[in-house]
C-alpha positions as YAML, in Angstrom:
chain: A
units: angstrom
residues:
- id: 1
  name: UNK
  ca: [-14.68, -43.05, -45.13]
- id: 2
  name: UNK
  ca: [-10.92, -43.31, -43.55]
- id: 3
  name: UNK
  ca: [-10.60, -41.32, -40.87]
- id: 4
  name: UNK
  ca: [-6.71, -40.96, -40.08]
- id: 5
  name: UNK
  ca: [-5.60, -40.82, -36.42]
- id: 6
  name: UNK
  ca: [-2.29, -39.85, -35.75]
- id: 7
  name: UNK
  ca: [-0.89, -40.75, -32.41]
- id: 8
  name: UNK
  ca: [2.43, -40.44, -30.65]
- id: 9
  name: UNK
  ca: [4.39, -43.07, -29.49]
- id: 10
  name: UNK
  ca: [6.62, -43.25, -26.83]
- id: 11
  name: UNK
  ca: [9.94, -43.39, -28.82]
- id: 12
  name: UNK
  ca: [8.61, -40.13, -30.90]
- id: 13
  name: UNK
  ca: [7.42, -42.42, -34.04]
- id: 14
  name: UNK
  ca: [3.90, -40.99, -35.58]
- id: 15
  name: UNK
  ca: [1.76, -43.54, -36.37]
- id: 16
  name: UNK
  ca: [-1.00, -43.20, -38.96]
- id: 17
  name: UNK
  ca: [-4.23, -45.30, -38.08]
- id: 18
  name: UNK
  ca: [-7.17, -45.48, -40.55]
- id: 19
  name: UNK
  ca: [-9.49, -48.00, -39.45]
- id: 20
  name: UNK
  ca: [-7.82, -50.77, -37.70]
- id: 21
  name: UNK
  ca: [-4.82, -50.53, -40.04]
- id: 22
  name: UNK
  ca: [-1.54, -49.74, -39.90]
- id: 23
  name: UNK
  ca: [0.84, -49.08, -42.96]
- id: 24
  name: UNK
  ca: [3.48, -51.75, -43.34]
- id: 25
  name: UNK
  ca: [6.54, -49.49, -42.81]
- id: 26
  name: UNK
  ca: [5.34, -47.35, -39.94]
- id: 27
  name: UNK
  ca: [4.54, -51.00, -38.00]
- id: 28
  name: UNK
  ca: [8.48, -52.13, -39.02]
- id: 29
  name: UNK
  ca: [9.41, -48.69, -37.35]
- id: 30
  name: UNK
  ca: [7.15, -49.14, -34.78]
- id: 31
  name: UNK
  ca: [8.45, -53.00, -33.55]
- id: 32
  name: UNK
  ca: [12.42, -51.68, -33.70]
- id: 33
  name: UNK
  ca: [10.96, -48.58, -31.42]
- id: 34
  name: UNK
  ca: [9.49, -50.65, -28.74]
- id: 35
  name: UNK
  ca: [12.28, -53.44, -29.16]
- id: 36
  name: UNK
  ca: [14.82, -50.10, -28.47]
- id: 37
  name: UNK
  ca: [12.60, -49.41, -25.61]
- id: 38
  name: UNK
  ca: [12.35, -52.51, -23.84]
- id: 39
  name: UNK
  ca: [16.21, -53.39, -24.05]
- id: 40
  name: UNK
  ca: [16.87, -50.39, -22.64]
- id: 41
  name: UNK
  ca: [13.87, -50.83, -19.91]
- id: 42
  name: UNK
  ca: [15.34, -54.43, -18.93]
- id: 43
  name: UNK
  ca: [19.22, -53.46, -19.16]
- id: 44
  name: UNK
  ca: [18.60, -50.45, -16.75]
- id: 45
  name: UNK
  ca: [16.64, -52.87, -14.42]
- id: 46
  name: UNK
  ca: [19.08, -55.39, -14.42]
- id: 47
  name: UNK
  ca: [22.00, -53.34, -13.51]
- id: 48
  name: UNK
  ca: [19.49, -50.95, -10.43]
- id: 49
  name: UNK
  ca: [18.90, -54.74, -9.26]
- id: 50
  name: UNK
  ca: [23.02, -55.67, -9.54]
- id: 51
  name: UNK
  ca: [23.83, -52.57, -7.86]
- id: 52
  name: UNK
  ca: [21.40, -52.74, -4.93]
- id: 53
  name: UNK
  ca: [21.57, -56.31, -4.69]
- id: 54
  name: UNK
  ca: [24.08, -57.67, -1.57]
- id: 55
  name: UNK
  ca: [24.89, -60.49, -3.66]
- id: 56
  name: UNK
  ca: [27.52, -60.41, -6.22]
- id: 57
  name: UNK
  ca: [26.77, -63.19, -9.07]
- id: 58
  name: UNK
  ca: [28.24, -63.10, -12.70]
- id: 59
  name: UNK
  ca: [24.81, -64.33, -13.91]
- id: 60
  name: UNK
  ca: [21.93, -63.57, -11.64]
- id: 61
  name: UNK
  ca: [18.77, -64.88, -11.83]
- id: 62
  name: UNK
  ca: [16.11, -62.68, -12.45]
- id: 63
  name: UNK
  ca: [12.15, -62.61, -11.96]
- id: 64
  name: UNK
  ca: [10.74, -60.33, -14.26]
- id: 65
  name: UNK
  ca: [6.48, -59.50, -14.78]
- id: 66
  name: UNK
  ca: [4.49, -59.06, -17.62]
- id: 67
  name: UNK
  ca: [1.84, -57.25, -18.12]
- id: 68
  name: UNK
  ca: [-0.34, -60.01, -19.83]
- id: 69
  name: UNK
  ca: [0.02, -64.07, -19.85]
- id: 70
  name: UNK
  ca: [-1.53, -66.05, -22.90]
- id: 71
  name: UNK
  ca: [-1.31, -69.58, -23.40]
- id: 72
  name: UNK
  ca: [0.48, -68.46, -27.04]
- id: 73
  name: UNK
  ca: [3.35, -67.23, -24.69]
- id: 74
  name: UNK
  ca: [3.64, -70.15, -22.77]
- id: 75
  name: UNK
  ca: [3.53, -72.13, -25.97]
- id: 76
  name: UNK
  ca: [6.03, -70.47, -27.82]
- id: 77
  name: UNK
  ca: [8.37, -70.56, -24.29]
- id: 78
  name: UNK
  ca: [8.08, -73.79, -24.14]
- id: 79
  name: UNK
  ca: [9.02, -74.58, -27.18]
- id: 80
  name: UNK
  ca: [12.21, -72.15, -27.30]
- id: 81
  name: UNK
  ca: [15.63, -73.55, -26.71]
- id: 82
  name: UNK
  ca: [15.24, -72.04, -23.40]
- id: 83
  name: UNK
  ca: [11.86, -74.09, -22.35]
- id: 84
  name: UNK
  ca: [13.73, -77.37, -24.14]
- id: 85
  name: UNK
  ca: [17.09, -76.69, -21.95]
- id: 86
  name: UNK
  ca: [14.45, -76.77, -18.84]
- id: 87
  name: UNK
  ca: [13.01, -80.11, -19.82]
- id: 88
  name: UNK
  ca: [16.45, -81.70, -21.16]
- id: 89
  name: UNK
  ca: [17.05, -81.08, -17.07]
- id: 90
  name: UNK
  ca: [14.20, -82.92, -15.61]
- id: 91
  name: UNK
  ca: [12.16, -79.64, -14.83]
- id: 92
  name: UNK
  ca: [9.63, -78.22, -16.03]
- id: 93
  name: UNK
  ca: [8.69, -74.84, -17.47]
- id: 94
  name: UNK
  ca: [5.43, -74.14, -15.37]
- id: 95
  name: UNK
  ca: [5.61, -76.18, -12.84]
- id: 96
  name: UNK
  ca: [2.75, -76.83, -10.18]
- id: 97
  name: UNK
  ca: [4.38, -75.31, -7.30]
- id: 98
  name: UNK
  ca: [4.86, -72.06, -9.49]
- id: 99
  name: UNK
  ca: [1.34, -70.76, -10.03]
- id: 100
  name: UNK
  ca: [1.65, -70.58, -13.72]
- id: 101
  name: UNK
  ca: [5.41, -68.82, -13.76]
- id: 102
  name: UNK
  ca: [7.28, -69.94, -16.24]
- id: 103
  name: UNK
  ca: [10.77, -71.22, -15.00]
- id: 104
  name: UNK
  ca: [13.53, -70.96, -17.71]
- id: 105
  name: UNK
  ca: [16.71, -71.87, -15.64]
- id: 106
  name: UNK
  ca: [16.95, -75.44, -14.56]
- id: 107
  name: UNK
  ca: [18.78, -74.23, -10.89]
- id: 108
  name: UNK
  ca: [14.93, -73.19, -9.79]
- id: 109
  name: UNK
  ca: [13.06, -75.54, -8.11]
- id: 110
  name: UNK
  ca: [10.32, -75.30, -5.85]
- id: 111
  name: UNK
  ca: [13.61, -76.51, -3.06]
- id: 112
  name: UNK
  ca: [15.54, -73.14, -4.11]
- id: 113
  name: UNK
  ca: [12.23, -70.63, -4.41]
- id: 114
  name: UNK
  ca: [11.24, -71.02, -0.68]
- id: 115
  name: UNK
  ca: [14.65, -71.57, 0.49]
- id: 116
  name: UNK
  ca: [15.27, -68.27, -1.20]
- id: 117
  name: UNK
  ca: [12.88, -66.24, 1.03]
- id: 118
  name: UNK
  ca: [11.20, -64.24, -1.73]
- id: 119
  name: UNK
  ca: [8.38, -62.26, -1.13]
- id: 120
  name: UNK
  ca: [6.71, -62.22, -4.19]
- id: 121
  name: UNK
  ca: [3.85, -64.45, -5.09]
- id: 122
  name: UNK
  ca: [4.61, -66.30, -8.58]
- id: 123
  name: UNK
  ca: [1.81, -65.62, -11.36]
- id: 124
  name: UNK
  ca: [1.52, -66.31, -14.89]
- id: 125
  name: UNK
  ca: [2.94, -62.81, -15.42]
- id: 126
  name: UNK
  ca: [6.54, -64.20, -13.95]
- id: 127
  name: UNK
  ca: [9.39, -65.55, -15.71]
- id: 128
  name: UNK
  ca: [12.49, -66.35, -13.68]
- id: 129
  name: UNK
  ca: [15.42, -66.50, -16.34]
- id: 130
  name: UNK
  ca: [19.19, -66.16, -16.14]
- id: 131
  name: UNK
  ca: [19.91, -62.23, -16.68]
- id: 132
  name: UNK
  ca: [22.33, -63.56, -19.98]
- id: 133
  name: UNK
  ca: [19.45, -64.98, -21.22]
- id: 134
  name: UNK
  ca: [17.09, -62.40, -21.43]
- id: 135
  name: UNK
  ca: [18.40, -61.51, -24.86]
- id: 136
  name: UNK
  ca: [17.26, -65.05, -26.05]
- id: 137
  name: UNK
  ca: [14.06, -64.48, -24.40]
- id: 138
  name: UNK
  ca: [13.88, -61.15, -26.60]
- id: 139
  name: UNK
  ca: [14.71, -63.00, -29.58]
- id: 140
  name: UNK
  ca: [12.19, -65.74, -29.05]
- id: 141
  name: UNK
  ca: [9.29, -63.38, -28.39]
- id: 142
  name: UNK
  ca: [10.02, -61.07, -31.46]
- id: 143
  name: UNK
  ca: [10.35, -64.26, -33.84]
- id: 144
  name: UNK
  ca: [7.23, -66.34, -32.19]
- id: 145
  name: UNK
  ca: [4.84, -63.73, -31.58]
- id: 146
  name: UNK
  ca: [2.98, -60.73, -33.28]
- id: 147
  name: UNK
  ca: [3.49, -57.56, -31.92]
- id: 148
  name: UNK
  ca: [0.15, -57.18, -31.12]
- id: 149
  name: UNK
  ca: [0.29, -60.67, -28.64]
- id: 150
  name: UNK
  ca: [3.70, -60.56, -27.48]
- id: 151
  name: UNK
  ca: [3.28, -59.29, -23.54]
- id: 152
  name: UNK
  ca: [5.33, -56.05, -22.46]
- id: 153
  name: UNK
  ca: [7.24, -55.61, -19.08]
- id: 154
  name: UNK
  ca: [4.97, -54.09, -16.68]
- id: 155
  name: UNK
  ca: [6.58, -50.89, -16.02]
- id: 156
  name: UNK
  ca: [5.63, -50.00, -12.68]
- id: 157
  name: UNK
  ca: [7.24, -53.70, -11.35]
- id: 158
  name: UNK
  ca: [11.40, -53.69, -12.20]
- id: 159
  name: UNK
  ca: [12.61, -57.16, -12.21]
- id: 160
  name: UNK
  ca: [13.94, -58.77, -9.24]
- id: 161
  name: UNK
  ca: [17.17, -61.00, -8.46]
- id: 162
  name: UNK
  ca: [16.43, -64.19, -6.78]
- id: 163
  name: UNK
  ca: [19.14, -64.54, -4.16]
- id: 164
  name: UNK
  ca: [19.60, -67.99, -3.65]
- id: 165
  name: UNK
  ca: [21.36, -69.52, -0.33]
- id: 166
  name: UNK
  ca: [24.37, -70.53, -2.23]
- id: 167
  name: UNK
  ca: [24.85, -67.25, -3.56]
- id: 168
  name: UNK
  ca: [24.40, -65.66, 0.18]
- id: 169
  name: UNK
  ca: [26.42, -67.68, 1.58]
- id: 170
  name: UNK
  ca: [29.27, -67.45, -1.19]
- id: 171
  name: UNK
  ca: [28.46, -63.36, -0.38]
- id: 172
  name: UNK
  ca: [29.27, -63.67, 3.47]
- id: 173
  name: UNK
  ca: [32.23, -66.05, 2.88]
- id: 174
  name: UNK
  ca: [33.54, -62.96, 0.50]
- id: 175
  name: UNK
  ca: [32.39, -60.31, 3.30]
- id: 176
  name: UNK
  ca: [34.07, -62.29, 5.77]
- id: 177
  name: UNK
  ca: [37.50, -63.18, 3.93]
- id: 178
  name: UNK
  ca: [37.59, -59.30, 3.15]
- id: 179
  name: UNK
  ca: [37.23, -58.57, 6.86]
- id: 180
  name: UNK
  ca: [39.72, -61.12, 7.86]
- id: 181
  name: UNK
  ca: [42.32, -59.29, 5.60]
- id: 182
  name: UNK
  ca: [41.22, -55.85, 6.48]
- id: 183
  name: UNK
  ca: [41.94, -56.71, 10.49]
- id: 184
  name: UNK
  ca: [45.33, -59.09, 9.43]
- id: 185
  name: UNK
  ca: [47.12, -55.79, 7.58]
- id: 186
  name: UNK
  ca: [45.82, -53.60, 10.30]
...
């Protein structure tokens, strides 16, 4: 009656499928392999998006896309200490003006996004969070939703930094106070 699949996963783990179901220890191995994977996936992001970005921020903001949206996630974000932190602020977590985004850092507002210049067209599949919280964000997807639910990064779309027109302007103040030296010693 059981027929047993075996199929490879990403991060090497073999997975034995009979039916639908999955034995308890293989899905344990299989969570910590795609939580592995996905730190590594947004830490590598993060710092390609540091690197190229012209601004230089100790905390960037960063808009990163999922490949799925349910009204679980937005539940469970909205209910994290992130979503709360948001609200505490007098914003909101998916605002009108956002298209469904969720908006975990209380410095966005619909002001800062077009001020910002961004090209990208918010979705439910955005959330724009503080790069030093994206380990919370972690945290409060592995505890609040099944494996199975909880979205994935799209992989084709790396996050990107919002670059806001207080950190461009504190970026050509710095360019500029570095070329005033450079021609001053010269």
């Amino acid at each position: 009656w059981l027929k047993a699949i075996l199929r490879q996963l990403d991060c090497g783990v073999m997975v034995a499928v009979s039916v639908g179901k999955v034995a308890g220890v293989v899905v344990a191995e299989a969570e910590q392999c795609e939580r592995a994977r996905w730190e590594t996936t947004v830490e590598a992001w993060i710092s390609n998006a540091s690197v190229n970005s012209t601004t230089t921020t100790a905390n960037p903001i960063m808009i990163l896309t999922f490949g799925r949206h349910t009204a679980e996630f937005d539940a469970v974000l909205s209910a994290s200490g992130l979503g709360k932190r948001v609200v505490r602020t007098g914003g909101e977590v998916r605002p009108s003006w956002a298209n469904g985004a969720k908006i975990l850092t209380p410095e966005v507002t619909q002001e800062t996004w077009f001020a910002a210049g961004m090209q990208i067209r918010l979705m439910p599949c955005h959330v724009i969070i503080h790069s030093e919280d994206i380990p919370e964000l972690k945290r409060v997807m592995m505890r609040g939703l099944s494996y199975h639910s909880r979205p994935r990064l799209k992989p084709n779309q790396p996050p990107a930094q919002l670059t806001t027109s207080a950190s461009a302007s504190a970026s050509a103040s710095a360019a500029a106070s570095a070329s005033a030296s450079a021609s001053a010693s010269a």
